[in-house]
Amino acid sequence: MRKRIFIVGILFVILIVLHNFYSISTIKEKVGQPPTESVAESKSEEKGEDIELGDVMTKLQRHANKLWFSGKAANWPLAAFYVHELDETFEELTIHEVFYEGVNISLLTKQMGLKPLKSVEDAVKRKDGAAFRSSYKNLVSSCNTCHQSSNHPFVVIKTPTVPAFDNQEYEVQLD
């Protein structure tokens, strides 16, 4: 009986050693490898974390969708809110100096995102529906140009036809 316990104990120790060896080997293999397709490199030491670029782009798309329906309904306070949210998200990309598959996403964001967004913001401030529609379409076009420049021409954005969330009222007007 003691011999069996001893053998089981030895086998258990061997399993732990093998597990630890495998874990350390796996970690060493991952160190220095380029990021996976879903994680962008971030050169920022401010937060010391990688940016999940797909999540940030989805956030931009969600805010842009809500912006469109807010502006379309002439709900200018709500549209201004979503302009602000887009601006904050663009800023997140620029602050972290994001590179993805060798492409400087932060620079592209500065060049292709901020200026068209400023035009949308100006139209919202003026409460100008025609200027809003025109500047929004320009913003969408800039998104697609950026996707082409970053080797993602298969990501094509369009002016939405249906709200992403049907549980938000866009036509609410506050006095």
Short mmCIF file of N, CA and C in Angstrom, two decimals:
data_model
loop_
_atom_site.label_atom_id
_atom_site.label_comp_id
_atom_site.label_asym_id
_atom_site.label_seq_id
_atom_site.Cartn_x
_atom_site.Cartn_y
_atom_site.Cartn_z
N MET A 1 0.82 -1.19 0.00
CA MET A 1 0.00 0.00 0.00
C MET A 1 0.87 1.26 0.00
N ARG A 2 1.93 1.26 0.84
CA ARG A 2 2.83 2.40 0.89
C ARG A 2 3.54 2.58 -0.45
N LYS A 3 3.86 1.48 -1.07
CA LYS A 3 4.54 1.54 -2.35
C LYS A 3 3.65 2.20 -3.40
N ARG A 4 2.35 1.88 -3.39
CA ARG A 4 1.42 2.50 -4.34
C ARG A 4 1.28 4.00 -4.09
N ILE A 5 1.18 4.38 -2.83
CA ILE A 5 1.07 5.80 -2.49
C ILE A 5 2.34 6.53 -2.93
N PHE A 6 3.48 5.90 -2.71
CA PHE A 6 4.76 6.49 -3.12
C PHE A 6 4.79 6.68 -4.64
N ILE A 7 4.37 5.66 -5.38
CA ILE A 7 4.38 5.71 -6.85
C ILE A 7 3.40 6.79 -7.33
N VAL A 8 2.22 6.84 -6.75
CA VAL A 8 1.23 7.86 -7.12
C VAL A 8 1.80 9.26 -6.82
N GLY A 9 2.45 9.41 -5.69
CA GLY A 9 3.07 10.69 -5.33
C GLY A 9 4.12 11.10 -6.34
N ILE A 10 4.98 10.15 -6.73
CA ILE A 10 6.02 10.43 -7.73
C ILE A 10 5.38 10.82 -9.05
N LEU A 11 4.35 10.10 -9.47
CA LEU A 11 3.67 10.43 -10.72
C LEU A 11 3.04 11.82 -10.65
N PHE A 12 2.48 12.15 -9.51
CA PHE A 12 1.88 13.46 -9.31
C PHE A 12 2.94 14.56 -9.44
N VAL A 13 4.09 14.38 -8.81
CA VAL A 13 5.18 15.36 -8.90
C VAL A 13 5.66 15.49 -10.34
N ILE A 14 5.78 14.37 -11.04
CA ILE A 14 6.20 14.39 -12.44
C ILE A 14 5.20 15.18 -13.28
N LEU A 15 3.90 14.96 -13.04
CA LEU A 15 2.87 15.70 -13.77
C LEU A 15 2.97 17.20 -13.51
N ILE A 16 3.20 17.59 -12.28
CA ILE A 16 3.33 19.01 -11.95
C ILE A 16 4.54 19.61 -12.65
N VAL A 17 5.66 18.92 -12.63
CA VAL A 17 6.87 19.41 -13.28
C VAL A 17 6.64 19.55 -14.78
N LEU A 18 6.01 18.55 -15.41
CA LEU A 18 5.73 18.62 -16.84
C LEU A 18 4.78 19.77 -17.17
N HIS A 19 3.76 19.94 -16.34
CA HIS A 19 2.81 21.03 -16.55
C HIS A 19 3.52 22.38 -16.47
N ASN A 20 4.34 22.57 -15.45
CA ASN A 20 5.07 23.82 -15.30
C ASN A 20 6.03 24.05 -16.46
N PHE A 21 6.71 23.01 -16.88
CA PHE A 21 7.63 23.11 -18.00
C PHE A 21 6.88 23.53 -19.27
N TYR A 22 5.74 22.89 -19.51
CA TYR A 22 4.94 23.23 -20.69
C TYR A 22 4.45 24.67 -20.60
N SER A 23 3.98 25.10 -19.44
CA SER A 23 3.48 26.47 -19.26
C SER A 23 4.57 27.49 -19.51
N ILE A 24 5.76 27.25 -18.98
CA ILE A 24 6.88 28.17 -19.16
C ILE A 24 7.30 28.20 -20.62
N SER A 25 7.32 27.04 -21.27
CA SER A 25 7.68 26.99 -22.69
C SER A 25 6.68 27.77 -23.53
N THR A 26 5.40 27.62 -23.22
CA THR A 26 4.37 28.32 -23.96
C THR A 26 4.50 29.82 -23.78
N ILE A 27 4.77 30.27 -22.58
CA ILE A 27 4.94 31.70 -22.31
C ILE A 27 6.15 32.22 -23.07
N LYS A 28 7.26 31.48 -23.04
CA LYS A 28 8.46 31.92 -23.75
C LYS A 28 8.21 32.02 -25.24
N GLU A 29 7.42 31.11 -25.80
CA GLU A 29 7.12 31.16 -27.23
C GLU A 29 6.32 32.40 -27.58
N LYS A 30 5.42 32.81 -26.68
CA LYS A 30 4.56 33.95 -26.96
C LYS A 30 5.27 35.28 -26.80
N VAL A 31 6.29 35.34 -25.98
CA VAL A 31 7.01 36.59 -25.76
C VAL A 31 7.74 36.96 -27.05
N GLY A 32 7.56 38.20 -27.47
CA GLY A 32 8.24 38.67 -28.66
C GLY A 32 7.51 38.38 -29.95
N GLN A 33 6.43 37.62 -29.89
CA GLN A 33 5.67 37.38 -31.10
C GLN A 33 4.82 38.59 -31.42
N PRO A 34 4.53 38.81 -32.71
CA PRO A 34 3.65 39.93 -33.06
C PRO A 34 2.26 39.70 -32.50
N PRO A 35 1.47 40.76 -32.34
CA PRO A 35 0.13 40.58 -31.79
C PRO A 35 -0.72 39.73 -32.71
N THR A 36 -1.71 39.09 -32.11
CA THR A 36 -2.65 38.32 -32.92
C THR A 36 -3.47 39.28 -33.75
N GLU A 37 -4.28 38.75 -34.65
CA GLU A 37 -5.06 39.60 -35.53
C GLU A 37 -6.05 40.47 -34.78
N SER A 38 -6.48 40.05 -33.60
CA SER A 38 -7.52 40.80 -32.91
C SER A 38 -6.98 41.85 -31.95
N VAL A 39 -5.69 41.89 -31.73
CA VAL A 39 -5.13 42.86 -30.78
C VAL A 39 -4.12 43.74 -31.51
N ALA A 40 -4.27 45.04 -31.33
CA ALA A 40 -3.36 45.99 -31.96
C ALA A 40 -2.24 46.32 -30.99
N GLU A 41 -1.07 46.64 -31.55
CA GLU A 41 0.05 47.06 -30.72
C GLU A 41 -0.21 48.49 -30.25
N SER A 42 0.14 48.75 -29.02
CA SER A 42 0.03 50.09 -28.49
C SER A 42 1.38 50.49 -27.94
N LYS A 43 1.94 51.59 -28.44
CA LYS A 43 3.24 52.03 -27.98
C LYS A 43 3.13 52.92 -26.75
N SER A 44 1.90 53.17 -26.31
CA SER A 44 1.71 54.06 -25.17
C SER A 44 2.14 53.38 -23.89
N GLU A 45 2.90 54.11 -23.10
CA GLU A 45 3.26 53.61 -21.78
C GLU A 45 2.32 54.19 -20.73
N GLU A 46 1.41 55.07 -21.20
CA GLU A 46 0.47 55.72 -20.29
C GLU A 46 -0.38 54.69 -19.55
N LYS A 47 -0.90 53.73 -20.27
CA LYS A 47 -1.72 52.70 -19.64
C LYS A 47 -1.07 51.34 -19.70
N GLY A 48 -0.11 51.17 -20.61
CA GLY A 48 0.61 49.92 -20.71
C GLY A 48 -0.25 48.74 -21.10
N GLU A 49 -1.24 48.97 -21.95
CA GLU A 49 -2.11 47.88 -22.35
C GLU A 49 -2.33 47.91 -23.85
N ASP A 50 -2.69 46.77 -24.39
CA ASP A 50 -3.00 46.68 -25.81
C ASP A 50 -4.42 47.20 -26.03
N ILE A 51 -4.66 47.67 -27.22
CA ILE A 51 -5.98 48.14 -27.62
C ILE A 51 -6.64 47.01 -28.41
N GLU A 52 -7.83 46.67 -28.05
CA GLU A 52 -8.62 45.70 -28.83
C GLU A 52 -9.28 46.51 -29.94
N LEU A 53 -8.62 46.58 -31.08
CA LEU A 53 -9.02 47.47 -32.15
C LEU A 53 -10.43 47.16 -32.65
N GLY A 54 -10.78 45.90 -32.75
CA GLY A 54 -12.13 45.54 -33.20
C GLY A 54 -13.20 46.10 -32.27
N ASP A 55 -12.93 46.08 -30.97
CA ASP A 55 -13.88 46.63 -30.01
C ASP A 55 -14.00 48.14 -30.15
N VAL A 56 -12.88 48.81 -30.37
CA VAL A 56 -12.90 50.26 -30.52
C VAL A 56 -13.65 50.63 -31.80
N MET A 57 -13.41 49.89 -32.88
CA MET A 57 -14.11 50.16 -34.14
C MET A 57 -15.62 49.91 -34.00
N THR A 58 -15.98 48.88 -33.26
CA THR A 58 -17.40 48.61 -33.02
C THR A 58 -18.03 49.73 -32.22
N LYS A 59 -17.29 50.25 -31.26
CA LYS A 59 -17.76 51.38 -30.46
C LYS A 59 -17.98 52.60 -31.37
N LEU A 60 -17.03 52.86 -32.26
CA LEU A 60 -17.19 53.97 -33.21
C LEU A 60 -18.43 53.77 -34.08
N GLN A 61 -18.62 52.56 -34.55
CA GLN A 61 -19.75 52.27 -35.43
C GLN A 61 -21.08 52.45 -34.68
N ARG A 62 -21.12 52.01 -33.44
CA ARG A 62 -22.33 52.14 -32.62
C ARG A 62 -22.66 53.62 -32.40
N HIS A 63 -21.65 54.42 -32.03
CA HIS A 63 -21.89 55.85 -31.81
C HIS A 63 -22.27 56.55 -33.11
N ALA A 64 -21.65 56.17 -34.21
CA ALA A 64 -21.98 56.78 -35.50
C ALA A 64 -23.41 56.45 -35.90
N ASN A 65 -23.84 55.24 -35.63
CA ASN A 65 -25.22 54.84 -35.93
C ASN A 65 -26.20 55.73 -35.14
N LYS A 66 -25.94 55.88 -33.86
CA LYS A 66 -26.82 56.68 -33.01
C LYS A 66 -26.75 58.16 -33.41
N LEU A 67 -25.57 58.62 -33.80
CA LEU A 67 -25.43 60.00 -34.26
C LEU A 67 -26.32 60.24 -35.47
N TRP A 68 -26.29 59.31 -36.42
CA TRP A 68 -27.08 59.49 -37.64
C TRP A 68 -28.57 59.66 -37.31
N PHE A 69 -29.10 58.80 -36.49
CA PHE A 69 -30.53 58.86 -36.19
C PHE A 69 -30.87 60.07 -35.31
N SER A 70 -29.94 60.51 -34.50
CA SER A 70 -30.16 61.72 -33.71
C SER A 70 -30.23 62.94 -34.61
N GLY A 71 -29.27 63.05 -35.53
CA GLY A 71 -29.25 64.18 -36.45
C GLY A 71 -30.41 64.14 -37.42
N LYS A 72 -30.74 62.96 -37.89
CA LYS A 72 -31.86 62.80 -38.82
C LYS A 72 -33.16 63.28 -38.17
N ALA A 73 -33.30 63.05 -36.86
CA ALA A 73 -34.48 63.48 -36.13
C ALA A 73 -34.35 64.92 -35.63
N ALA A 74 -33.26 65.58 -35.97
CA ALA A 74 -32.99 66.95 -35.51
C ALA A 74 -32.98 67.05 -33.99
N ASN A 75 -32.55 65.99 -33.34
CA ASN A 75 -32.38 66.00 -31.89
C ASN A 75 -30.94 66.43 -31.64
N TRP A 76 -30.69 67.72 -31.72
CA TRP A 76 -29.34 68.26 -31.70
C TRP A 76 -28.60 68.03 -30.39
N PRO A 77 -29.26 68.09 -29.23
CA PRO A 77 -28.52 67.76 -28.00
C PRO A 77 -28.02 66.30 -28.00
N LEU A 78 -28.86 65.39 -28.48
CA LEU A 78 -28.44 63.99 -28.53
C LEU A 78 -27.35 63.80 -29.58
N ALA A 79 -27.48 64.46 -30.72
CA ALA A 79 -26.45 64.38 -31.76
C ALA A 79 -25.12 64.92 -31.22
N ALA A 80 -25.17 66.02 -30.48
CA ALA A 80 -23.95 66.59 -29.90
C ALA A 80 -23.32 65.59 -28.92
N PHE A 81 -24.15 64.89 -28.18
CA PHE A 81 -23.64 63.88 -27.25
C PHE A 81 -22.87 62.80 -28.00
N TYR A 82 -23.42 62.32 -29.12
CA TYR A 82 -22.74 61.25 -29.87
C TYR A 82 -21.52 61.76 -30.64
N VAL A 83 -21.53 63.02 -31.04
CA VAL A 83 -20.31 63.60 -31.61
C VAL A 83 -19.21 63.55 -30.56
N HIS A 84 -19.56 63.94 -29.34
CA HIS A 84 -18.59 63.92 -28.24
C HIS A 84 -18.07 62.50 -27.98
N GLU A 85 -18.97 61.52 -28.00
CA GLU A 85 -18.55 60.12 -27.79
C GLU A 85 -17.61 59.65 -28.90
N LEU A 86 -17.91 60.02 -30.13
CA LEU A 86 -17.01 59.67 -31.24
C LEU A 86 -15.65 60.33 -31.07
N ASP A 87 -15.67 61.59 -30.69
CA ASP A 87 -14.42 62.32 -30.48
C ASP A 87 -13.57 61.66 -29.39
N GLU A 88 -14.20 61.27 -28.30
CA GLU A 88 -13.47 60.59 -27.23
C GLU A 88 -12.87 59.27 -27.69
N THR A 89 -13.61 58.54 -28.51
CA THR A 89 -13.12 57.24 -29.00
C THR A 89 -11.98 57.44 -29.98
N PHE A 90 -12.10 58.44 -30.87
CA PHE A 90 -10.98 58.76 -31.76
C PHE A 90 -9.76 59.15 -30.94
N GLU A 91 -9.98 59.94 -29.89
CA GLU A 91 -8.88 60.38 -29.04
C GLU A 91 -8.19 59.18 -28.39
N GLU A 92 -8.98 58.19 -27.99
CA GLU A 92 -8.40 56.96 -27.40
C GLU A 92 -7.43 56.31 -28.37
N LEU A 93 -7.80 56.29 -29.64
CA LEU A 93 -6.92 55.69 -30.65
C LEU A 93 -5.66 56.52 -30.86
N THR A 94 -5.79 57.83 -30.81
CA THR A 94 -4.62 58.67 -31.06
C THR A 94 -3.67 58.70 -29.87
N ILE A 95 -4.18 58.70 -28.67
CA ILE A 95 -3.34 58.76 -27.47
C ILE A 95 -2.47 57.52 -27.34
N HIS A 96 -3.00 56.37 -27.68
CA HIS A 96 -2.28 55.11 -27.47
C HIS A 96 -1.28 54.77 -28.57
N GLU A 97 -1.17 55.61 -29.59
CA GLU A 97 -0.25 55.33 -30.69
C GLU A 97 -0.41 53.89 -31.18
N VAL A 98 -1.56 53.60 -31.71
CA VAL A 98 -1.93 52.24 -32.12
C VAL A 98 -1.39 51.91 -33.50
N PHE A 99 -0.72 50.77 -33.59
CA PHE A 99 -0.27 50.20 -34.85
C PHE A 99 -0.94 48.85 -35.00
N TYR A 100 -1.43 48.56 -36.19
CA TYR A 100 -2.08 47.27 -36.44
C TYR A 100 -1.57 46.73 -37.76
N GLU A 101 -1.00 45.55 -37.71
CA GLU A 101 -0.42 44.92 -38.90
C GLU A 101 0.50 45.89 -39.64
N GLY A 102 1.30 46.63 -38.86
CA GLY A 102 2.28 47.54 -39.42
C GLY A 102 1.74 48.89 -39.85
N VAL A 103 0.45 49.13 -39.66
CA VAL A 103 -0.18 50.38 -40.09
C VAL A 103 -0.39 51.27 -38.86
N ASN A 104 -0.03 52.54 -38.98
CA ASN A 104 -0.20 53.50 -37.89
C ASN A 104 -1.66 53.97 -37.84
N ILE A 105 -2.47 53.28 -37.05
CA ILE A 105 -3.90 53.57 -36.93
C ILE A 105 -4.11 54.94 -36.28
N SER A 106 -3.26 55.30 -35.35
CA SER A 106 -3.40 56.60 -34.68
C SER A 106 -3.24 57.75 -35.67
N LEU A 107 -2.25 57.64 -36.53
CA LEU A 107 -2.03 58.69 -37.53
C LEU A 107 -3.20 58.75 -38.51
N LEU A 108 -3.66 57.61 -38.97
CA LEU A 108 -4.81 57.59 -39.88
C LEU A 108 -6.04 58.20 -39.22
N THR A 109 -6.22 57.91 -37.93
CA THR A 109 -7.36 58.47 -37.20
C THR A 109 -7.27 60.00 -37.17
N LYS A 110 -6.07 60.50 -36.90
CA LYS A 110 -5.89 61.96 -36.88
C LYS A 110 -6.18 62.55 -38.26
N GLN A 111 -5.67 61.90 -39.30
CA GLN A 111 -5.79 62.44 -40.65
C GLN A 111 -7.19 62.28 -41.24
N MET A 112 -7.84 61.16 -40.96
CA MET A 112 -9.08 60.85 -41.67
C MET A 112 -10.33 60.85 -40.79
N GLY A 113 -10.17 60.92 -39.50
CA GLY A 113 -11.33 60.87 -38.63
C GLY A 113 -11.70 62.18 -37.98
N LEU A 114 -10.71 62.88 -37.49
CA LEU A 114 -10.99 64.08 -36.68
C LEU A 114 -11.54 65.25 -37.50
N LYS A 115 -11.00 65.49 -38.68
CA LYS A 115 -11.47 66.62 -39.50
C LYS A 115 -12.92 66.41 -39.96
N PRO A 116 -13.26 65.26 -40.51
CA PRO A 116 -14.66 65.06 -40.90
C PRO A 116 -15.62 65.10 -39.70
N LEU A 117 -15.15 64.63 -38.55
CA LEU A 117 -16.00 64.69 -37.36
C LEU A 117 -16.22 66.14 -36.94
N LYS A 118 -15.22 66.97 -37.09
CA LYS A 118 -15.34 68.40 -36.76
C LYS A 118 -16.42 69.04 -37.63
N SER A 119 -16.49 68.66 -38.90
CA SER A 119 -17.52 69.19 -39.80
C SER A 119 -18.91 68.77 -39.34
N VAL A 120 -19.04 67.53 -38.88
CA VAL A 120 -20.32 67.06 -38.35
C VAL A 120 -20.66 67.87 -37.11
N GLU A 121 -19.68 68.05 -36.24
CA GLU A 121 -19.90 68.81 -35.00
C GLU A 121 -20.38 70.23 -35.32
N ASP A 122 -19.76 70.88 -36.31
CA ASP A 122 -20.16 72.23 -36.68
C ASP A 122 -21.61 72.26 -37.18
N ALA A 123 -21.99 71.28 -37.98
CA ALA A 123 -23.37 71.21 -38.47
C ALA A 123 -24.36 71.00 -37.33
N VAL A 124 -23.97 70.17 -36.37
CA VAL A 124 -24.84 69.93 -35.21
C VAL A 124 -24.98 71.22 -34.40
N LYS A 125 -23.90 71.91 -34.18
CA LYS A 125 -23.95 73.17 -33.41
C LYS A 125 -24.85 74.19 -34.10
N ARG A 126 -24.82 74.22 -35.43
CA ARG A 126 -25.65 75.16 -36.19
C ARG A 126 -27.08 74.65 -36.35
N LYS A 127 -27.31 73.40 -35.96
CA LYS A 127 -28.63 72.76 -36.11
C LYS A 127 -29.07 72.80 -37.57
N ASP A 128 -28.12 72.45 -38.44
CA ASP A 128 -28.31 72.51 -39.88
C ASP A 128 -28.43 71.08 -40.43
N GLY A 129 -29.66 70.68 -40.70
CA GLY A 129 -29.92 69.31 -41.14
C GLY A 129 -29.22 68.95 -42.44
N ALA A 130 -29.25 69.85 -43.42
CA ALA A 130 -28.60 69.56 -44.71
C ALA A 130 -27.09 69.42 -44.55
N ALA A 131 -26.50 70.33 -43.78
CA ALA A 131 -25.05 70.25 -43.54
C ALA A 131 -24.71 69.00 -42.73
N PHE A 132 -25.59 68.63 -41.81
CA PHE A 132 -25.37 67.42 -41.03
C PHE A 132 -25.33 66.20 -41.95
N ARG A 133 -26.33 66.06 -42.81
CA ARG A 133 -26.38 64.89 -43.70
C ARG A 133 -25.15 64.82 -44.60
N SER A 134 -24.77 65.97 -45.14
CA SER A 134 -23.60 66.03 -46.02
C SER A 134 -22.31 65.69 -45.27
N SER A 135 -22.12 66.29 -44.11
CA SER A 135 -20.89 66.05 -43.34
C SER A 135 -20.84 64.63 -42.79
N TYR A 136 -21.99 64.09 -42.45
CA TYR A 136 -22.03 62.70 -41.96
C TYR A 136 -21.61 61.75 -43.07
N LYS A 137 -22.14 61.97 -44.28
CA LYS A 137 -21.76 61.11 -45.41
C LYS A 137 -20.27 61.23 -45.71
N ASN A 138 -19.71 62.42 -45.53
CA ASN A 138 -18.27 62.62 -45.70
C ASN A 138 -17.49 61.84 -44.63
N LEU A 139 -18.01 61.85 -43.40
CA LEU A 139 -17.38 61.08 -42.32
C LEU A 139 -17.36 59.59 -42.67
N VAL A 140 -18.48 59.07 -43.15
CA VAL A 140 -18.56 57.66 -43.54
C VAL A 140 -17.57 57.36 -44.67
N SER A 141 -17.49 58.26 -45.63
CA SER A 141 -16.54 58.09 -46.74
C SER A 141 -15.10 58.06 -46.22
N SER A 142 -14.81 58.93 -45.25
CA SER A 142 -13.46 58.95 -44.65
C SER A 142 -13.16 57.65 -43.92
N CYS A 143 -14.16 57.09 -43.25
CA CYS A 143 -13.97 55.78 -42.59
C CYS A 143 -13.56 54.73 -43.62
N ASN A 144 -14.26 54.72 -44.73
CA ASN A 144 -13.96 53.72 -45.76
C ASN A 144 -12.60 53.95 -46.40
N THR A 145 -12.21 55.20 -46.59
CA THR A 145 -10.87 55.52 -47.10
C THR A 145 -9.81 55.04 -46.12
N CYS A 146 -10.07 55.23 -44.85
CA CYS A 146 -9.13 54.76 -43.82
C CYS A 146 -9.02 53.24 -43.85
N HIS A 147 -10.15 52.56 -44.00
CA HIS A 147 -10.11 51.09 -44.06
C HIS A 147 -9.30 50.62 -45.27
N GLN A 148 -9.44 51.32 -46.39
CA GLN A 148 -8.66 50.96 -47.57
C GLN A 148 -7.17 51.22 -47.32
N SER A 149 -6.86 52.33 -46.68
CA SER A 149 -5.47 52.67 -46.40
C SER A 149 -4.82 51.72 -45.41
N SER A 150 -5.63 51.10 -44.57
CA SER A 150 -5.09 50.19 -43.55
C SER A 150 -5.22 48.73 -43.96
N ASN A 151 -5.36 48.50 -45.26
CA ASN A 151 -5.42 47.15 -45.82
C ASN A 151 -6.65 46.36 -45.36
N HIS A 152 -7.76 47.07 -45.13
CA HIS A 152 -9.03 46.44 -44.76
C HIS A 152 -10.16 46.95 -45.66
N PRO A 153 -9.98 46.88 -46.98
CA PRO A 153 -11.00 47.41 -47.88
C PRO A 153 -12.32 46.62 -47.82
N PHE A 154 -12.27 45.47 -47.21
CA PHE A 154 -13.47 44.65 -47.07
C PHE A 154 -14.38 45.14 -45.95
N VAL A 155 -13.90 46.09 -45.14
CA VAL A 155 -14.73 46.70 -44.11
C VAL A 155 -15.31 47.98 -44.71
N VAL A 156 -16.57 47.92 -45.11
CA VAL A 156 -17.22 49.04 -45.77
C VAL A 156 -18.37 49.52 -44.90
N ILE A 157 -18.31 50.78 -44.53
CA ILE A 157 -19.33 51.40 -43.69
C ILE A 157 -20.30 52.16 -44.60
N LYS A 158 -21.55 52.24 -44.18
CA LYS A 158 -22.54 53.00 -44.95
C LYS A 158 -23.42 53.78 -43.98
N THR A 159 -24.15 54.72 -44.53
CA THR A 159 -25.12 55.45 -43.73
C THR A 159 -26.19 54.44 -43.31
N PRO A 160 -26.49 54.37 -42.03
CA PRO A 160 -27.44 53.35 -41.57
C PRO A 160 -28.87 53.61 -42.04
N THR A 161 -29.60 52.53 -42.17
CA THR A 161 -31.02 52.63 -42.53
C THR A 161 -31.91 52.22 -41.37
N VAL A 162 -31.34 51.49 -40.43
CA VAL A 162 -32.07 51.01 -39.26
C VAL A 162 -31.21 51.26 -38.02
N PRO A 163 -31.81 51.78 -36.96
CA PRO A 163 -31.02 51.97 -35.74
C PRO A 163 -30.45 50.64 -35.22
N ALA A 164 -29.21 50.70 -34.75
CA ALA A 164 -28.60 49.50 -34.18
C ALA A 164 -29.34 49.06 -32.92
N PHE A 165 -29.91 50.03 -32.23
CA PHE A 165 -30.67 49.75 -31.02
C PHE A 165 -32.08 50.31 -31.20
N ASP A 166 -33.06 49.45 -31.13
CA ASP A 166 -34.44 49.92 -31.31
C ASP A 166 -35.09 50.33 -29.99
N ASN A 167 -34.32 50.34 -28.92
CA ASN A 167 -34.87 50.71 -27.63
C ASN A 167 -34.46 52.13 -27.21
N GLN A 168 -34.07 52.95 -28.17
CA GLN A 168 -33.75 54.34 -27.89
C GLN A 168 -34.61 55.22 -28.77
N GLU A 169 -35.18 56.24 -28.16
CA GLU A 169 -36.01 57.20 -28.89
C GLU A 169 -35.12 58.35 -29.35
N TYR A 170 -35.08 58.58 -30.64
CA TYR A 170 -34.23 59.63 -31.19
C TYR A 170 -34.98 60.95 -31.40
N GLU A 171 -36.29 60.89 -31.47
CA GLU A 171 -37.07 62.08 -31.78
C GLU A 171 -37.52 62.87 -30.57
N VAL A 172 -37.00 62.56 -29.40
CA VAL A 172 -37.33 63.28 -28.18
C VAL A 172 -36.73 64.67 -28.26
N GLN A 173 -37.54 65.66 -28.07
CA GLN A 173 -37.07 67.05 -28.08
C GLN A 173 -37.31 67.66 -26.73
N LEU A 174 -36.27 68.20 -26.14
CA LEU A 174 -36.38 68.87 -24.84
C LEU A 174 -36.48 70.37 -25.09
N ASP A 175 -37.31 71.00 -24.32
CA ASP A 175 -37.46 72.47 -24.48
C ASP A 175 -36.45 73.21 -23.67
#
